[in-house]
Amino acid sequence: MLSLSLVTAVIVAPALVAAQTPPFKSPFQFSNPQQLDGKKCVTPVGGAAVAGATLVVAECTNSAAQQITWTGTQVKSGNLCWTAQSGSGTVSLATCNSSDGNQSWYFNKFGGRQVKHNPTGRCLNVASAAANTPVTVTTCGAKYAPPQTWNPYYQLGTQPAKAAADSSQQFGTNQCGTNSTTTANCQNIYINDINDFCIFAPPSTGSVGDLEHKVVSYCLKSGRGTRTIPDGTFKGLHFVKTSTYVQLSGVGDFTKVHISAGDSGGELDPHGATAMGNPIGGLVYGNVHGSNVQYHEWSSFISSGEFCMRACLGGDAAKDCPHIYDVMGCYWNQPANYGSGVFESCNGDKTLPAGVYGTSTWSQGVKPTPSGHPAAASSQCVKQSTIKISPVGSTTTSTTTATTTSTSSTTTSTPVSGKLIRSGNKTNKCIAAASTAKGAAIVIQDCVDGAATQMFTRTGNTLRVAGWCIDVADGNTAKGAKLQAWSCGSGTNVNQQFSYGNQHLTWINSGFARSIDVTNGVFDNGNTLQLWQTSNTTANQLWTL
């Protein structure tokens, strides 16, 4: 926390941060997120950069008058500088004068992308996204408040060679051409549908953590000047469109895109520790919420075996795509279907924002760690057998289609420590107690990291959850015997002793080869688990601790 004296210094001496500039290269357009597609940009009233013209928002057209050049503390439309007179809320254009303090601005890149007026400490503001709404300066609000959030915007096809303001920091390029090669260093990605999307991954074999600043684009469509995603990389993929974000979630072999085997991965987002993004200069576009929309808020996690990405728009974009939970991974940040062997595209409701619980927001590292929210309901799902590389403009025909509807209730449980026990067959499914009550059935559920009913600890040969031990009800040795949560006692009860080996949880009871099994192989939430004859040929008994 800042000391009072330092806070005071920041307030009375804006020169300390006066030269803070956007992390993207000028010229660009300044867009505001209050219109969903983000295509309302700062422009001089009347559409021409002339002295005395006030600033308004209008449809982004990439006109000369909408091109913003930021140099030091001066912001220009055309050859004229933005100025805001002390005591006046309006912002207008005037002949540039380096000694005029009213023409001094800074970009609060660590504070919600606010544009601040140095002399007054007030923020650039637009009341709505309606055409010709005046752009003013007013008291600064909360970080990422939509009226005061300003995103450097490049219309697709107008990107500079390197979008990073400091081009020496950017590994790749944003002018990518159309030639897809295995050595391309394009850093634009596109999210259009399950058969037309890209991911960021390392340019050469290594860990995500070491290479996050220089990851490059791998696309399912050739012809965009990127690398391509090798066929067979994804073993399962779930694509969901909500009202304000699009999300991809999947499993696979991402060593095919240069992630080291066994790498636990990391987070990529447009912020990073330096506010230049990971990758530095990376840009994200898509057609899900409009034509060639630029997503200014997005978050992606990728490891050697799991991948997720969410790209967000609108006034809640920063909340829907947080970048502050970088060690929590896909399942906690972006809950979804991560099952292998399933490729589907769905419409969906919005999941509750990660880390937000009512009026409270959790800070990473504070103990205990809360449960992640469950995935929201999805519907109108269309399934297909796989995904493959194809040229831009081609249409992929699904070989298998189905329409389904799934629902998920939203619950908040007491955060606890421990580890999930995941199915080795469906990695988004976990062993759980049906409730925290004594005698609760042991069931299969969607994995929720931190949920009190799913966080297990192994003590000796016992499996403990919510203060109870997994117990073979009544010591029943028959195939099909059910499991329950029961008092642990001294920890030596024979009905509660399970060994772990070969991905099997096997009941230690002389003369009976019984392992924990998903009843009838049905992985629907709430299906009870049972003891069944130990088998090395069924995936229903495979578990990962």
XYZ file of C-alpha atoms in Angstrom:
545
model
C 0.000 0.000 0.000
C 1.261 3.511 -0.781
C 2.141 5.697 2.171
C 0.100 8.861 2.689
C 3.066 11.021 1.738
C 3.552 9.162 -1.536
C -0.141 9.332 -2.375
C -0.032 13.076 -1.755
C 2.995 13.399 -3.999
C 1.220 11.625 -6.814
C -1.782 13.922 -6.488
C 0.051 17.237 -6.340
C 2.819 16.350 -8.768
C 1.325 14.751 -11.885
C 4.636 15.238 -13.664
C 5.738 11.999 -11.984
C 3.539 10.100 -14.425
C 2.950 12.802 -17.019
C 4.871 11.041 -19.777
C 3.084 7.699 -19.423
C 1.922 6.845 -22.924
C -0.153 4.039 -24.487
C 1.730 0.767 -25.013
C 0.646 0.691 -28.682
C 2.208 2.504 -31.609
C 0.717 5.721 -32.984
C -1.243 6.468 -35.041
C -4.265 4.537 -33.814
C -7.920 5.233 -33.179
C -9.226 5.603 -29.619
C -12.305 3.417 -29.116
C -14.677 3.210 -26.164
C -16.220 -0.096 -24.971
C -19.770 1.154 -24.330
C -20.821 -0.021 -27.791
C -20.494 -3.806 -27.785
C -18.301 -4.087 -30.869
C -16.078 -1.267 -29.560
C -16.335 0.638 -32.826
C -17.068 4.102 -31.473
C -13.988 6.286 -31.750
C -12.892 9.767 -30.735
C -13.361 12.186 -33.639
C -13.561 15.976 -34.073
C -17.153 17.160 -34.396
C -17.984 17.480 -38.074
C -15.380 14.880 -38.987
C -12.489 17.246 -39.713
C -9.495 18.116 -37.535
C -9.762 21.919 -37.439
C -8.829 24.373 -34.697
C -11.623 24.876 -32.191
C -13.435 21.631 -33.037
C -14.652 19.805 -29.946
C -14.219 16.051 -29.614
C -17.106 13.577 -29.819
C -17.479 9.844 -30.451
C -18.577 8.530 -33.820
C -18.489 5.281 -35.764
C -14.896 4.210 -36.297
C -14.063 4.784 -39.968
C -10.265 4.963 -39.913
C -10.523 8.493 -41.322
C -7.562 10.863 -41.099
C -9.393 12.896 -38.449
C -9.719 9.803 -36.230
C -6.003 9.003 -36.314
C -4.521 9.720 -32.887
C -0.814 10.440 -32.485
C 0.563 10.451 -28.944
C 3.990 12.024 -28.413
C 5.274 12.640 -24.899
C 2.402 14.413 -23.148
C 0.732 15.739 -26.307
C -2.180 14.003 -28.023
C -2.932 15.008 -31.604
C -5.812 14.632 -34.021
C -4.232 15.475 -37.344
C -1.712 18.244 -36.627
C -3.706 19.779 -33.775
C -3.414 19.056 -30.064
C -6.090 18.095 -27.583
C -6.694 20.807 -25.031
C -8.962 21.091 -22.001
C -9.196 24.452 -20.253
C -9.076 24.378 -16.462
C -12.606 24.534 -15.131
C -14.078 23.486 -18.487
C -15.237 19.968 -19.227
C -14.956 20.209 -23.004
C -12.011 18.896 -25.004
C -11.150 20.650 -28.244
C -8.379 20.997 -30.817
C -5.839 23.802 -30.820
C -2.489 24.680 -32.317
C 0.118 22.670 -30.457
C 2.079 24.577 -27.817
C 4.513 22.597 -25.693
C 4.386 25.219 -22.936
C 0.589 25.061 -22.624
C -0.140 22.822 -19.641
C -3.747 22.388 -20.768
C -2.412 20.259 -23.633
C -0.678 17.830 -21.258
C -2.067 14.268 -20.925
C -1.013 10.850 -19.732
C -2.309 7.344 -20.353
C -2.999 5.382 -17.177
C -2.036 2.006 -18.625
C -1.838 0.398 -15.177
C -5.028 2.072 -13.949
C -7.770 0.971 -16.294
C -6.704 2.609 -19.578
C -7.821 6.032 -18.468
C -6.666 9.135 -20.340
C -5.862 11.741 -17.701
C -5.516 15.509 -18.053
C -2.332 16.476 -16.212
C -3.295 19.962 -14.957
C -6.602 18.875 -13.436
C -6.052 15.152 -12.784
C -9.431 14.490 -14.391
C -10.246 11.731 -16.856
C -11.413 11.675 -20.445
C -15.078 10.666 -20.352
C -17.960 9.994 -22.732
C -21.458 9.591 -21.304
C -22.665 7.076 -23.893
C -21.778 5.459 -27.196
C -24.442 7.423 -29.070
C -23.069 9.213 -32.136
C -21.801 12.754 -31.504
C -21.798 12.390 -27.712
C -19.268 14.971 -26.443
C -15.940 13.812 -25.054
C -15.212 15.680 -21.821
C -12.922 15.578 -18.811
C -14.474 14.824 -15.454
C -13.662 13.312 -12.066
C -11.968 9.945 -12.489
C -14.059 6.912 -11.568
C -13.221 3.282 -10.911
C -10.671 1.408 -12.984
C -12.171 0.170 -16.247
C -15.347 2.230 -15.782
C -16.735 2.049 -19.356
C -17.191 5.830 -19.884
C -13.502 6.356 -19.070
C -11.873 3.347 -20.740
C -10.009 4.114 -23.975
C -8.558 1.387 -26.154
C -6.007 1.954 -28.923
C -7.766 0.429 -31.938
C -6.474 -0.751 -35.309
C -9.001 -1.535 -38.009
C -8.171 -4.964 -39.416
C -5.739 -4.499 -42.280
C -4.327 -1.216 -40.966
C -2.067 -2.604 -38.244
C 1.498 -1.290 -38.147
C 4.377 -3.673 -38.763
C 4.801 -3.834 -35.002
C 1.932 -2.705 -32.782
C 4.073 -2.287 -29.665
C 4.918 1.355 -28.946
C 8.505 0.238 -28.370
C 8.967 -1.914 -31.454
C 12.310 -3.195 -30.177
C 10.406 -5.128 -27.494
C 8.163 -7.000 -29.963
C 9.358 -10.351 -31.277
C 6.971 -10.765 -34.203
C 4.874 -8.678 -36.560
C 1.275 -7.552 -37.094
C 1.606 -7.207 -40.875
C 1.470 -10.885 -41.673
C 0.534 -11.284 -45.328
C -1.092 -14.516 -46.488
C 1.722 -17.066 -46.597
C 1.395 -19.621 -43.785
C 4.734 -21.188 -42.858
C 6.196 -23.127 -39.946
C 8.480 -20.183 -39.131
C 5.965 -17.329 -39.417
C 6.102 -14.858 -36.530
C 2.683 -13.268 -36.930
C 1.158 -12.018 -33.668
C -2.460 -11.476 -34.766
C -5.019 -14.121 -33.881
C -8.625 -14.616 -34.981
C -11.568 -16.220 -33.179
C -14.482 -16.815 -35.545
C -15.848 -20.319 -34.920
C -14.787 -23.840 -33.947
C -13.288 -24.383 -37.405
C -11.682 -20.946 -37.693
C -9.619 -19.831 -34.730
C -6.034 -19.265 -33.631
C -4.012 -19.671 -30.463
C -0.841 -18.083 -29.110
C 2.016 -20.543 -28.479
C 5.834 -20.447 -28.364
C 7.854 -19.893 -31.556
C 10.302 -22.604 -30.466
C 10.203 -25.369 -27.885
C 10.183 -24.096 -24.325
C 8.009 -23.246 -21.357
C 5.142 -20.782 -21.610
C 6.477 -18.863 -18.622
C 9.834 -18.269 -20.301
C 8.415 -17.394 -23.725
C 5.107 -15.666 -22.926
C 6.320 -12.267 -24.169
C 7.131 -13.630 -27.644
C 4.459 -16.278 -28.366
C 3.177 -16.288 -31.948
C -0.006 -17.195 -33.803
C -1.027 -20.722 -34.789
C -4.294 -20.873 -36.762
C -6.642 -23.597 -37.949
C -7.039 -21.712 -41.240
C -4.093 -21.270 -43.569
C -3.688 -18.077 -45.580
C -3.324 -15.462 -42.846
C 0.444 -15.372 -42.658
C 0.526 -17.394 -39.434
C 1.715 -20.838 -38.485
C -0.969 -23.523 -38.580
C -2.213 -25.796 -35.805
C -1.112 -29.325 -36.750
C -3.945 -31.796 -37.237
C -4.357 -33.931 -34.126
C -3.191 -31.229 -31.732
C -6.624 -30.881 -30.143
C -8.179 -34.019 -28.624
C -11.324 -32.142 -27.621
C -12.611 -28.573 -28.002
C -15.615 -26.648 -26.698
C -16.507 -23.347 -28.425
C -19.132 -21.175 -26.728
C -20.582 -17.801 -27.662
C -22.234 -15.638 -24.994
C -23.741 -12.174 -25.244
C -20.421 -10.435 -24.508
C -17.613 -12.984 -24.837
C -16.466 -15.982 -26.812
C -14.598 -18.869 -25.204
C -12.532 -21.824 -26.394
C -11.706 -24.683 -24.006
C -9.928 -27.878 -24.847
C -7.388 -30.602 -24.230
C -4.713 -31.962 -26.496
C -1.048 -32.441 -27.233
C 0.340 -28.919 -27.298
C 3.897 -30.117 -27.630
C 2.898 -29.967 -31.326
C 2.950 -26.160 -30.971
C 6.316 -26.065 -29.171
C 5.240 -26.274 -25.530
C 7.647 -28.419 -23.563
C 6.304 -31.803 -22.479
C 4.953 -31.619 -18.943
C 4.946 -27.806 -18.856
C 2.217 -26.571 -16.506
C 1.899 -23.497 -18.701
C 0.889 -19.965 -17.905
C -1.412 -17.067 -18.688
C -1.339 -14.813 -21.737
C -3.248 -11.515 -21.811
C -3.016 -7.964 -23.238
C -1.613 -6.519 -19.990
C 1.308 -8.374 -18.435
C 3.631 -6.966 -15.806
C 4.711 -4.133 -18.110
C 1.231 -3.377 -19.572
C 2.662 -4.235 -23.011
C 0.902 -7.602 -23.074
C 1.948 -11.215 -23.437
C 2.771 -11.435 -26.229
C 4.062 -7.895 -26.544
C 2.165 -6.371 -29.458
C -0.329 -9.232 -29.789
C -3.721 -8.362 -31.342
C -6.981 -10.354 -31.242
C -9.827 -10.086 -33.785
C -13.046 -11.983 -34.439
C -16.412 -12.084 -36.203
C -18.510 -13.570 -33.411
C -19.888 -10.236 -32.140
C -19.639 -8.227 -35.356
C -17.408 -7.911 -38.387
C -13.670 -7.902 -37.675
C -14.070 -6.766 -34.079
C -10.883 -6.115 -32.106
C -10.975 -7.662 -28.638
C -9.063 -5.427 -26.220
C -9.705 -7.687 -23.211
C -8.840 -11.370 -23.457
C -7.176 -14.078 -21.417
C -5.641 -17.406 -22.392
C -4.091 -20.272 -20.434
C -2.125 -22.977 -22.187
C -0.019 -25.898 -20.953
C 1.268 -29.050 -22.593
C -2.161 -30.664 -22.232
C -4.838 -27.989 -21.681
C -5.937 -24.789 -23.389
C -8.531 -22.099 -22.843
C -9.113 -18.619 -24.188
C -11.807 -16.039 -23.589
C -12.173 -12.753 -25.511
C -14.516 -10.134 -24.060
C -16.385 -7.007 -25.151
C -18.618 -4.353 -23.624
C -18.699 -2.551 -20.321
C -17.881 -5.675 -18.278
C -15.025 -6.827 -20.509
C -12.321 -6.336 -17.880
C -14.405 -8.201 -15.297
C -15.321 -11.072 -17.656
C -11.696 -11.429 -18.809
C -9.641 -10.821 -15.644
C -5.862 -10.943 -15.846
C -5.087 -11.070 -12.121
C -5.475 -14.825 -11.472
C -2.527 -16.065 -13.481
C -1.733 -19.121 -11.324
C -5.319 -20.410 -11.088
C -5.488 -21.976 -14.551
C -8.256 -22.820 -16.984
C -10.697 -24.701 -14.764
C -10.917 -21.914 -12.175
C -10.831 -18.927 -14.551
C -12.803 -20.297 -17.477
C -14.999 -23.242 -16.420
C -16.322 -25.270 -19.335
C -16.357 -28.719 -20.898
C -12.742 -29.919 -21.090
C -13.581 -33.484 -22.079
C -11.451 -35.391 -24.556
C -13.135 -36.698 -27.696
C -15.793 -33.962 -27.806
C -15.763 -31.168 -30.389
C -18.771 -28.890 -30.026
C -19.947 -25.345 -30.663
C -22.616 -23.870 -28.372
C -24.471 -20.762 -27.340
C -24.106 -20.082 -23.643
C -25.021 -17.943 -20.687
C -22.291 -15.903 -19.039
C -20.405 -17.555 -16.191
C -20.103 -15.455 -13.048
C -16.881 -13.400 -13.149
C -13.898 -15.281 -11.740
C -12.957 -14.167 -8.246
C -16.120 -12.123 -7.691
C -18.438 -13.298 -4.901
C -21.340 -10.929 -4.363
C -19.818 -7.576 -3.451
C -16.394 -9.062 -2.655
C -13.474 -9.692 -4.984
C -10.855 -12.254 -3.997
C -7.165 -11.390 -4.340
C -4.891 -14.170 -5.562
C -2.748 -15.599 -2.777
C -5.158 -14.784 0.034
C -6.029 -17.937 1.984
C -8.298 -19.797 1.849
C -8.680 -20.050 -1.915
C -12.365 -19.850 -2.886
C -14.141 -22.218 -5.226
C -14.225 -21.362 -8.884
C -17.682 -20.739 -10.271
C -19.296 -23.598 -12.207
C -19.788 -23.241 -15.943
C -23.004 -21.492 -16.941
C -25.701 -23.195 -18.989
C -25.060 -23.806 -22.683
C -27.508 -24.767 -25.420
C -27.935 -25.368 -29.148
C -24.690 -27.322 -29.163
C -23.550 -28.720 -32.501
C -21.040 -31.554 -32.335
C -18.539 -32.689 -34.939
C -16.008 -35.481 -35.107
C -12.809 -33.418 -35.173
C -11.180 -30.195 -36.414
C -8.645 -29.893 -39.242
C -6.527 -27.338 -41.071
C -8.264 -25.752 -44.066
C -7.731 -22.620 -46.194
C -9.283 -19.259 -45.296
C -12.720 -19.012 -46.893
C -13.348 -22.759 -46.995
C -16.271 -24.339 -45.164
C -15.796 -27.313 -42.866
C -18.660 -29.811 -42.804
C -19.294 -31.582 -39.512
C -19.432 -35.346 -39.850
C -21.486 -35.735 -36.683
C -23.984 -33.196 -35.373
C -26.260 -33.092 -32.376
C -28.199 -30.429 -30.547
C -28.004 -30.525 -26.783
C -28.788 -28.368 -23.813
C -26.802 -28.442 -20.603
C -27.374 -26.549 -17.411
C -25.293 -25.772 -14.373
C -26.366 -24.355 -11.050
C -24.332 -21.579 -9.453
C -23.128 -22.361 -5.961
C -20.529 -20.951 -3.630
C -18.879 -23.310 -1.162
C -16.538 -22.735 1.736
C -13.024 -22.545 0.282
C -10.733 -25.332 1.431
C -7.291 -26.728 0.715
C -6.520 -30.102 -0.821
C -6.424 -31.541 -4.323
C -8.951 -32.599 -6.920
C -9.159 -36.243 -7.935
C -9.804 -36.063 -11.674
C -11.076 -38.784 -13.938
C -8.333 -40.077 -16.191
C -10.997 -40.517 -18.869
C -12.800 -37.164 -18.661
C -10.451 -34.643 -17.107
C -13.207 -32.121 -16.385
C -14.917 -34.649 -14.075
C -13.894 -35.235 -10.461
C -14.714 -37.385 -7.444
C -16.956 -35.451 -5.044
C -19.110 -35.868 -1.985
C -22.735 -35.112 -2.838
C -22.802 -32.755 0.163
C -20.761 -31.945 3.263
C -23.088 -34.032 5.447
C -22.108 -37.328 7.068
C -23.357 -40.205 4.925
C -23.305 -38.206 1.687
C -22.896 -40.353 -1.408
C -19.603 -40.251 -3.300
C -20.411 -39.123 -6.840
C -18.964 -37.769 -10.071
C -19.183 -34.001 -10.665
C -17.786 -31.255 -12.871
C -14.441 -30.282 -11.352
C -14.509 -27.097 -9.259
C -11.104 -26.299 -7.798
C -11.498 -25.239 -4.170
C -14.963 -26.743 -3.678
C -15.319 -28.148 -0.158
C -16.868 -31.353 -1.508
C -14.028 -31.998 -3.989
C -10.790 -31.060 -2.259
C -9.225 -34.316 -1.026
C -6.236 -34.991 1.180
C -4.542 -38.385 1.532
C -3.673 -39.326 5.080
C -2.131 -42.761 5.171
C -4.443 -44.798 2.966
C -7.535 -42.667 3.636
C -9.110 -40.180 1.224
C -10.502 -37.248 3.213
C -13.006 -34.634 2.052
C -15.128 -32.084 3.962
C -13.990 -33.600 7.278
C -15.026 -37.160 6.341
C -13.376 -40.210 4.772
C -14.469 -42.147 1.704
C -16.026 -45.265 3.183
C -17.361 -48.531 1.744
C -20.907 -48.530 3.099
C -21.297 -51.337 5.644
C -18.053 -52.927 4.412
C -19.990 -54.485 1.517
C -17.578 -56.612 -0.537
C -19.958 -57.232 -3.445
C -19.440 -55.671 -6.867
C -21.545 -52.522 -7.052
C -21.060 -51.589 -3.383
C -21.674 -47.866 -2.880
C -19.348 -45.345 -1.274
C -20.152 -42.710 1.309
C -18.571 -39.900 3.347
C -18.163 -41.155 6.924
C -16.346 -40.449 10.185
C -12.624 -41.139 9.878
C -12.093 -42.309 13.453
C -8.503 -43.389 14.059
C -7.834 -43.594 10.322
C -7.412 -47.372 10.385
C -10.969 -48.462 9.547
C -10.596 -51.185 6.911
C -13.609 -49.814 5.024
C -11.656 -46.603 4.379
C -8.296 -47.927 3.177
C -7.459 -47.301 -0.499
C -4.163 -47.735 -2.319
C -3.256 -45.750 -5.435
C -1.314 -47.221 -8.326
C -1.638 -47.548 -12.080
C -4.214 -44.717 -11.899
C -6.501 -46.974 -9.848
C -7.898 -46.344 -6.356
C -8.150 -49.886 -5.008
C -9.831 -50.929 -1.766
C -7.315 -52.629 0.513
C -9.276 -55.658 1.671
C -7.561 -59.043 1.471
C -9.168 -61.324 -1.079
C -11.222 -58.687 -2.922
C -9.868 -56.838 -6.000
C -12.212 -53.853 -5.975
C -11.516 -50.356 -7.349
C -13.472 -47.099 -7.365
C -15.527 -47.103 -10.554
C -17.972 -44.744 -12.330
C -21.257 -46.651 -12.225
C -22.235 -47.873 -15.704
C -19.644 -45.523 -17.191
C -22.071 -42.601 -16.927
C -20.230 -39.347 -16.195
C -23.348 -37.247 -15.641
C -23.136 -34.981 -12.600
C -24.424 -36.758 -9.500
C -23.967 -40.314 -10.742
C -22.789 -42.404 -7.798
C -19.431 -44.127 -7.694
C -19.145 -47.798 -6.807
C -16.669 -50.558 -6.115
C -16.171 -52.898 -9.055
C -13.830 -55.655 -10.098
C -10.441 -54.044 -10.767
C -9.818 -53.865 -14.504
C -7.019 -52.466 -16.643
C -9.271 -52.291 -19.705
C -11.914 -49.808 -18.529
C -11.458 -46.038 -18.356
C -14.160 -45.845 -15.683
C -11.552 -46.673 -13.015
C -8.795 -44.253 -14.036
C -8.066 -41.393 -11.632
C -5.416 -38.689 -11.386
C -4.468 -37.422 -7.953
